[in-house]
Structure formats: C-alpha cells, structure tokens
Coordinates of C-alpha atoms (C1' of nucleotides) in Angstrom, one line a residue:
Chain U
M13 CA -72.6 50.1 236.9
K14 CA -71.8 47.5 239.6
I15 CA -69.6 48.8 242.4
E16 CA -67.3 45.8 241.9
D17 CA -66.6 46.9 238.4
I18 CA -66.0 50.5 239.4
I19 CA -63.4 49.7 242.0
K20 CA -62.1 46.8 239.8
T21 CA -62.1 44.0 242.4
E22 CA -62.2 40.5 241.1
V23 CA -63.9 39.0 244.1
E24 CA -67.5 39.8 244.9
L25 CA -67.9 41.9 248.0
P26 CA -69.9 40.7 251.0
L27 CA -73.4 42.3 250.9
S28 CA -72.8 44.7 253.8
R29 CA -69.5 45.9 252.5
R30 CA -70.9 46.3 249.0
A31 CA -73.7 48.6 250.3
I32 CA -71.3 50.7 252.4
V33 CA -68.8 51.1 249.6
N34 CA -71.6 52.0 247.2
L35 CA -72.9 54.5 249.7
L36 CA -69.5 56.2 250.0
Y37 CA -68.8 56.0 246.3
T38 CA -72.2 57.4 245.3
E39 CA -71.9 60.2 247.8
N40 CA -68.6 61.2 246.3
W41 CA -70.1 61.0 242.9
V42 CA -72.9 63.3 243.9
M43 CA -70.6 65.7 245.7
D44 CA -68.4 66.0 242.6
K45 CA -71.4 67.0 240.6
I46 CA -72.6 69.5 243.2
N47 CA -69.2 71.1 243.4
I48 CA -69.1 71.5 239.6
E49 CA -72.5 73.1 239.7
L50 CA -71.6 75.5 242.6
K51 CA -68.1 76.3 241.3
A52 CA -69.6 78.8 238.8
Y53 CA -71.0 80.8 241.7
D54 CA -67.8 80.6 243.8
I55 CA -69.4 79.0 246.8
S56 CA -69.0 75.7 248.6
L57 CA -72.0 73.5 249.6
P58 CA -71.6 74.1 253.4
Q59 CA -71.5 77.9 252.7
F60 CA -74.6 77.6 250.5
N61 CA -76.4 75.6 253.2
V62 CA -75.6 78.2 255.8
L63 CA -77.2 80.8 253.6
R64 CA -80.3 78.6 253.2
I65 CA -80.5 78.2 257.0
L66 CA -80.3 81.9 257.6
Q67 CA -83.0 82.6 255.0
G68 CA -85.2 79.9 256.6
Q69 CA -84.9 82.0 259.8
K70 CA -87.0 84.7 258.2
D71 CA -84.9 87.7 259.3
K72 CA -84.6 86.3 262.8
P73 CA -80.8 86.1 263.2
A74 CA -79.2 82.7 264.2
N75 CA -76.3 82.1 266.4
L76 CA -73.4 79.8 265.7
S77 CA -74.8 76.8 267.6
T78 CA -78.1 77.0 265.8
I79 CA -76.4 76.9 262.5
Q80 CA -74.2 74.0 263.5
E81 CA -77.1 71.8 264.6
R82 CA -78.8 72.3 261.3
M83 CA -75.9 71.5 259.1
V84 CA -75.9 68.3 257.1
S85 CA -72.2 67.6 257.9
K86 CA -71.3 68.6 261.4
M87 CA -68.9 71.5 261.1
S88 CA -65.9 71.7 263.3
N89 CA -65.3 75.3 262.4
T90 CA -68.4 77.3 261.7
T91 CA -66.7 80.5 262.7
R92 CA -64.3 80.5 259.8
L93 CA -67.1 79.4 257.4
V94 CA -69.1 82.4 258.4
D95 CA -66.0 84.6 258.1
K96 CA -65.9 83.6 254.4
L97 CA -69.6 84.5 253.9
I98 CA -69.0 87.8 255.6
R99 CA -66.0 88.5 253.3
K100 CA -68.4 87.8 250.3
G101 CA -70.9 90.2 251.8
Y102 CA -73.7 87.6 252.0
V103 CA -74.1 87.6 255.8
K104 CA -73.4 89.9 258.8
R105 CA -72.5 89.1 262.3
I106 CA -73.3 91.2 265.4
I107 CA -72.7 90.4 269.1
C108 CA -75.9 89.4 270.9
K109 CA -77.1 92.1 273.3
S110 CA -78.8 89.9 275.8
N111 CA -75.9 87.4 276.0
R112 CA -72.6 88.7 274.9
R113 CA -71.1 85.3 274.5
K114 CA -73.4 84.7 271.6
V115 CA -73.2 86.2 268.1
E116 CA -76.2 86.9 265.9
I117 CA -75.7 86.0 262.3
S118 CA -78.1 87.1 259.6
I119 CA -78.3 87.2 255.8
T120 CA -77.8 90.4 254.0
E121 CA -79.8 91.7 251.0
E122 CA -76.8 90.7 248.8
G123 CA -77.0 87.2 250.3
K124 CA -80.7 87.1 249.6
D125 CA -80.1 88.1 246.0
F126 CA -77.5 85.5 245.6
L127 CA -79.8 82.8 246.9
K128 CA -82.6 84.0 244.6
K129 CA -80.1 83.4 241.7
V130 CA -78.6 80.1 242.8
S131 CA -81.5 78.3 244.5
P132 CA -83.4 77.5 241.3
V133 CA -80.1 76.3 239.8
M134 CA -79.7 73.8 242.7
T135 CA -83.3 72.7 242.6
D136 CA -83.0 72.0 238.9
F137 CA -79.7 70.2 239.5
E138 CA -81.4 68.0 242.2
N139 CA -84.1 67.1 239.8
R140 CA -81.7 66.3 237.0
I141 CA -79.4 64.1 239.2
T142 CA -82.3 62.0 240.4
R143 CA -84.1 61.8 237.1
N144 CA -83.5 58.0 236.9
L145 CA -85.3 57.4 240.1
S146 CA -89.1 57.3 240.3
R147 CA -91.0 58.8 243.2
E148 CA -91.3 55.3 244.8
D149 CA -87.5 54.8 244.3
L150 CA -86.8 58.1 246.0
N151 CA -89.0 57.2 248.9
L152 CA -87.6 53.8 249.2
L153 CA -84.0 55.1 249.1
N154 CA -84.9 57.6 251.8
E155 CA -86.4 54.9 254.0
L156 CA -83.5 52.6 253.6
L157 CA -81.1 55.3 254.6
N158 CA -83.2 56.1 257.7
K159 CA -83.3 52.4 258.6
L160 CA -79.5 52.2 258.2
R161 CA -79.0 54.9 260.8
T162 CA -81.5 53.4 263.2
Chain Z
M27 CA -85.2 59.6 262.3
K28 CA -86.6 61.7 259.5
I29 CA -84.0 63.9 257.7
E30 CA -86.2 67.0 258.2
D31 CA -86.0 66.5 261.9
I32 CA -82.3 66.0 261.9
I33 CA -81.6 69.2 260.0
K34 CA -84.6 70.9 261.9
T35 CA -86.3 72.4 258.9
E36 CA -89.9 73.3 259.4
V37 CA -90.9 72.8 255.7
E38 CA -91.0 69.3 254.1
L39 CA -88.2 68.9 251.5
P40 CA -89.0 68.1 247.9
L41 CA -88.5 64.4 247.3
S42 CA -85.3 64.7 245.3
R43 CA -83.7 67.1 247.7
R44 CA -84.7 64.9 250.6
A45 CA -83.0 61.9 249.1
I46 CA -79.8 63.8 248.3
V47 CA -79.6 65.4 251.7
N48 CA -80.2 62.0 253.3
L49 CA -77.5 60.5 251.2
L50 CA -75.0 63.1 252.1
Y51 CA -76.0 63.0 255.8
T52 CA -75.9 59.2 256.0
E53 CA -72.5 59.0 254.4
N54 CA -71.2 61.5 256.9
W55 CA -72.7 59.4 259.7
V56 CA -71.1 56.3 258.4
M57 CA -67.7 58.0 257.9
D58 CA -67.8 59.3 261.4
K59 CA -68.2 55.7 262.7
I60 CA -65.5 54.3 260.4
N61 CA -63.1 57.0 261.6
I62 CA -63.8 56.2 265.2
E63 CA -63.2 52.5 264.4
L64 CA -59.9 53.1 262.5
K65 CA -58.6 55.7 264.9
A66 CA -57.4 53.0 267.3
Y67 CA -55.2 51.7 264.6
D68 CA -53.9 55.1 263.5
I69 CA -54.9 54.9 259.9
S70 CA -57.3 56.6 257.6
L71 CA -59.9 54.9 255.4
P72 CA -58.1 55.8 252.1
Q73 CA -54.8 54.5 253.6
F74 CA -56.5 51.3 254.7
N75 CA -58.1 50.9 251.2
V76 CA -54.7 51.2 249.5
L77 CA -53.4 48.4 251.7
R78 CA -56.4 46.2 250.7
I79 CA -55.8 47.0 247.0
L80 CA -52.1 46.1 247.3
Q81 CA -53.0 42.8 249.1
G82 CA -55.5 42.1 246.3
Q83 CA -52.6 42.3 243.9
K84 CA -51.2 39.1 245.4
D85 CA -47.6 40.2 245.5
K86 CA -47.8 41.7 242.0
P87 CA -46.8 45.3 242.7
A88 CA -49.2 48.1 241.6
N89 CA -48.3 51.5 240.2
L90 CA -49.9 54.8 241.2
S91 CA -52.5 55.0 238.5
T92 CA -53.7 51.4 239.2
I93 CA -54.2 52.4 242.8
Q94 CA -56.0 55.6 241.8
E95 CA -58.5 53.9 239.5
R96 CA -59.4 51.4 242.2
M97 CA -60.0 53.9 245.0
V98 CA -63.5 54.7 246.2
S99 CA -62.9 58.4 246.3
K100 CA -60.7 59.6 243.6
M101 CA -57.5 60.8 245.2
S102 CA -55.9 64.0 244.0
N103 CA -52.8 63.1 245.8
T104 CA -51.9 59.4 245.9
T105 CA -48.2 60.1 246.1
R106 CA -48.4 61.7 249.6
L107 CA -50.9 59.0 250.8
V108 CA -48.4 56.3 249.8
D109 CA -45.6 58.4 251.5
K110 CA -47.5 58.0 254.8
L111 CA -47.9 54.3 254.4
I112 CA -44.2 54.0 253.7
R113 CA -43.4 56.0 256.8
K114 CA -45.5 53.5 258.7
G115 CA -43.6 50.6 257.1
Y116 CA -46.7 49.1 255.5
V117 CA -45.7 49.5 251.9
K118 CA -42.5 50.0 249.8
R119 CA -41.9 51.8 246.6
I120 CA -39.4 51.0 243.9
I121 CA -38.9 52.6 240.5
C122 CA -40.1 50.3 237.7
K123 CA -37.2 48.9 235.7
S124 CA -39.0 48.6 232.4
N125 CA -40.5 52.1 232.5
R126 CA -38.7 54.5 234.9
R127 CA -41.6 56.9 234.8
K128 CA -43.6 54.4 236.7
V129 CA -43.2 53.3 240.3
E130 CA -44.0 49.9 241.7
I131 CA -45.7 49.9 245.1
S132 CA -46.1 46.8 247.1
I133 CA -47.2 45.8 250.6
T134 CA -44.6 44.7 253.2
E135 CA -44.8 41.9 255.6
E136 CA -45.6 44.4 258.3
G137 CA -48.4 45.8 256.1
K138 CA -49.8 42.3 255.7
D139 CA -49.7 41.7 259.5
F140 CA -51.4 45.0 260.0
L141 CA -54.2 44.0 257.6
K142 CA -54.5 40.6 259.2
K143 CA -55.2 42.4 262.5
V144 CA -57.5 45.2 261.2
S145 CA -59.5 43.5 258.4
P146 CA -61.6 41.3 260.7
V147 CA -62.3 44.4 262.8
M148 CA -63.6 46.2 259.8
T149 CA -65.7 43.3 258.6
D150 CA -67.3 43.1 262.0
F151 CA -67.9 46.8 261.9
E152 CA -69.6 46.5 258.5
N153 CA -71.9 43.8 259.8
R154 CA -72.7 45.8 262.9
I155 CA -73.5 49.1 261.1
T156 CA -75.8 47.4 258.6
R157 CA -77.5 45.1 261.2
N158 CA -80.9 46.8 260.8
L159 CA -81.0 46.1 257.1
S160 CA -82.1 42.7 255.8
R161 CA -80.4 41.0 252.8
E162 CA -83.2 42.3 250.6
D163 CA -82.8 45.8 252.0
L164 CA -79.1 45.8 251.3
N165 CA -79.6 44.6 247.8
L166 CA -82.3 47.2 247.2
L167 CA -80.1 50.0 248.6
N168 CA -77.3 48.8 246.3
E169 CA -79.6 48.8 243.3
L170 CA -81.1 52.2 244.0
L171 CA -77.6 53.7 244.4
N172 CA -76.6 52.1 241.1
K173 CA -79.7 53.5 239.4
L174 CA -79.0 57.0 240.8
R175 CA -75.6 57.0 239.1
T176 CA -76.9 55.7 235.8
Chain T
dC28 C1' -69.1 89.5 296.1
dT29 C1' -65.7 86.1 294.7
dA30 C1' -64.3 81.7 293.1
dC31 C1' -65.8 78.1 290.2
dA32 C1' -68.3 75.8 286.7
dA33 C1' -70.9 76.2 282.5
dT34 C1' -71.6 78.2 278.0
dA35 C1' -70.5 80.2 273.3
dT36 C1' -67.3 81.2 270.3
dT37 C1' -62.6 81.8 268.5
dT38 C1' -57.9 80.6 267.6
dG39 C1' -53.9 77.4 266.9
dT40 C1' -52.1 73.6 264.8
dA41 C1' -51.8 69.4 262.3
dT42 C1' -53.5 67.0 258.6
dA43 C1' -56.3 66.4 254.3
dT44 C1' -57.8 67.6 249.9
dA45 C1' -58.1 70.0 245.2
dC46 C1' -56.0 71.8 241.4
dA47 C1' -52.2 73.5 238.7
dA48 C1' -47.6 73.5 237.4
dA49 C1' -43.2 71.2 237.3
dT50 C1' -40.2 67.2 236.7
dG51 C1' -38.4 63.3 234.6
dT52 C1' -39.0 59.7 231.2
dA53 C1' -40.5 57.5 226.9
dT54 C1' -42.2 57.5 222.2
dT55 C1' -42.9 59.2 217.6
dC56 C1' -42.1 61.5 213.4
dG57 C1' -39.7 64.5 210.4
Chain A
dC30 C1' -30.7 62.0 215.6
dG31 C1' -33.5 65.8 217.8
dA32 C1' -37.7 68.3 218.7
dA33 C1' -42.3 67.8 219.9
dT34 C1' -45.7 65.2 222.3
dA35 C1' -47.5 62.1 225.6
dC36 C1' -47.1 59.8 230.0
dA37 C1' -46.5 59.0 235.1
dT38 C1' -45.5 60.9 239.1
dT39 C1' -44.2 64.6 242.2
dT40 C1' -44.3 69.2 244.2
dG41 C1' -46.3 73.8 245.3
dT42 C1' -50.0 76.3 247.0
dA43 C1' -54.4 77.5 248.5
dT44 C1' -58.2 75.9 250.9
dA45 C1' -60.8 72.8 254.0
dT46 C1' -61.4 70.0 258.0
dA47 C1' -60.6 67.9 262.7
dC48 C1' -59.5 68.4 267.2
dA49 C1' -57.7 70.7 271.3
dA50 C1' -56.8 74.7 273.8
dA51 C1' -57.7 79.5 274.7
dT52 C1' -60.7 83.4 275.4
dA53 C1' -64.7 85.8 277.0
dT54 C1' -69.0 85.9 279.3
dT55 C1' -72.6 84.4 282.3
dG56 C1' -74.7 81.8 286.1
dT57 C1' -74.2 80.0 290.7
dA58 C1' -72.8 78.4 295.4
dG59 C1' -70.9 79.6 299.5

DNA sequence: CTACAATATTTGTATATACAAATGTATTCG
DNA sequence: CGAATACATTTGTATATACAAATATTGTAG
C-alpha cells in the first residue's frame, strides 16, 4: 500500500519525505509485529538483544559499555534494563575484580535455556516477515539503508 | 557502514535478520537526527505531525480519530498529545455541536505561524538526510518498504 | 601522597508510550 | 420510553526512555 494512502494525505509527498515517512512507518509496523511475537515470552526486544549479546560472548562476561555499543538502539539506561533481566533470572552481575568501577554481566543457565526456546521463534518470524522480498530485494534494501546513513 | 560492524557481531547475519536489524537501526539513526533538528523548536515529531495534519484540513477541524488514523505511528494517547499542543497555543479544541461525544480540533493562527517557520527547516532537513540517495534510489527504497509490508 | 581529571555505572526526574478501564453521549430495539 | 449496545474520548497506571547529575573508582601530575 502506498504511504500516501496509509496516512491519507491528498497531496503526493516529495520523494525524500516519502522515503523517510515510509521508513518510520515501516519500522513501526515491524516493531508492532515483533512485540506481539515476544509478548508471549514476556520480554522486550532490547532485553532479548542483550541476552543474544551475552550469549555471543561465549561465557566471557561483558560490561555495561560493551553491551551499550552493541545495541541496535542506543540505550540511555542499560543498568535498569539489566536489572529487569536479573529479576527474571536470565543474567547475573558481579563487580569486576580488576577494575571495581566496572561490572561483569553474564548470562545464566536459565537465560541460555530461554534463548534456546525463543531464538528459533524469532528466526522463523524474521523469515516470515520478509517472505515477500527475494534475496536480491533484501540485499538491495540493505545497501540502500547503508547508503542513506553514509 | 555494514550493520554487522555497527553492532560488532563477529558472525554474518542471515539475510532477513540483517535487513530487519538495519531497518530498525536506520530508523533510530534518522529519528535521532530529527529530534536534534526539532529540539530547537521545542516540539516532538508526533506533535509536529499533528500540526501538519490540521493544516492539511484547510480550516476544517478534525476530531481525534481522524488525527489518529493519519498518524505515522499509531498513538495510544492522542488526547494528551493534543493537550500539549493546546498548552503551547498551537491548537484549540471545542466539543462538536452535532455529536457531543466528538471533539473538534483545529490549528490556531499561532500554530500556523509556527508551521510556517518550521516546515521549511524540516523540508531542508529531509533533503539533506537523503542527499546520498538518487531519485531512483529513493523510489526503490520506497518500493522495497511497500513490498515488505505486503 | 594528595588533588584533580577521567572512567564506569547508577540514580533522579521529567516525559513518553502502551494498555485497560472509566466516562459521557448517541443509537437502537423491545 | 428505558435498557442495552455502540461510539468517542479521557483517565489511571505501569512501564519505557532521555537526559542530567551523582556516586564510586582509578589514573596521573605535581
């Protein structure tokens, strides 16, 4: 559906505005679907991503700033996000011995089990939501987004 | 910059995940820049969009549900958003005579003046932020996003 | 070794958003 | 008419986010 029809504007948008509005709208549309998917597991996307980052560390714990720089959306408050994961039992936090300003955050067995359950669900979701795009389409979209940010 | 480098993952992402992550990341990147731009005018993007919608009405007032269906990101709370615009003096709200469940919201002269000042700034911003994309690129991006939502 | 700057995280506060329930009004149907 | 239902908006509440300030720790220059 054309973006002009979605936001019900009579006048055609200038090309650059149309692309930006479409980008914002589509991101919202995707996020809605992701949230619906994750709601069943009582976790938010940022929380899920932190778990994935920690698992990617292969048992080497990460500190807060490492997590922050790897997040898709830059978090203003990673402390409280980690707090929530701790309350759920998915991660643990210990103060770094070598530098007591730092904290070391690592995934628990419970967190790993959770990921083992939810990761395939998300992978399946990603495939479903992009099913209308061919491999070339996906590559092209990826390149255009990179180019936009250049 | 490749999305894998941005989120510092060692493994290459599957195509569909890469596109989705890139979409979310790029939208965040754009929103950050929009917020910086609008901050000087002490207004948020949803608020700005409501003003544009009301101006598009050409003095015909809109009710809340009309505004909601035209918003890019579906608002869960348009009442309080309009409250803020009223406090700023940019819009006014009167109860609809024919159907007192409805309210009629319209832009004030002050709101029109504000838009006259800020709209060119935003148009200029939109052109700047898309300057690396050709007309074909923008059309292509637009089509790919439409296709994704199909 | 002490004061000062730099680093890493945490906390406070204001604002934003999501979702559900409540309010007030209009319509319909016996 | 009066009860039930539908409609349009508002309010309550819990959670999320942005940003600034505070805290705690380490490194460094004199």
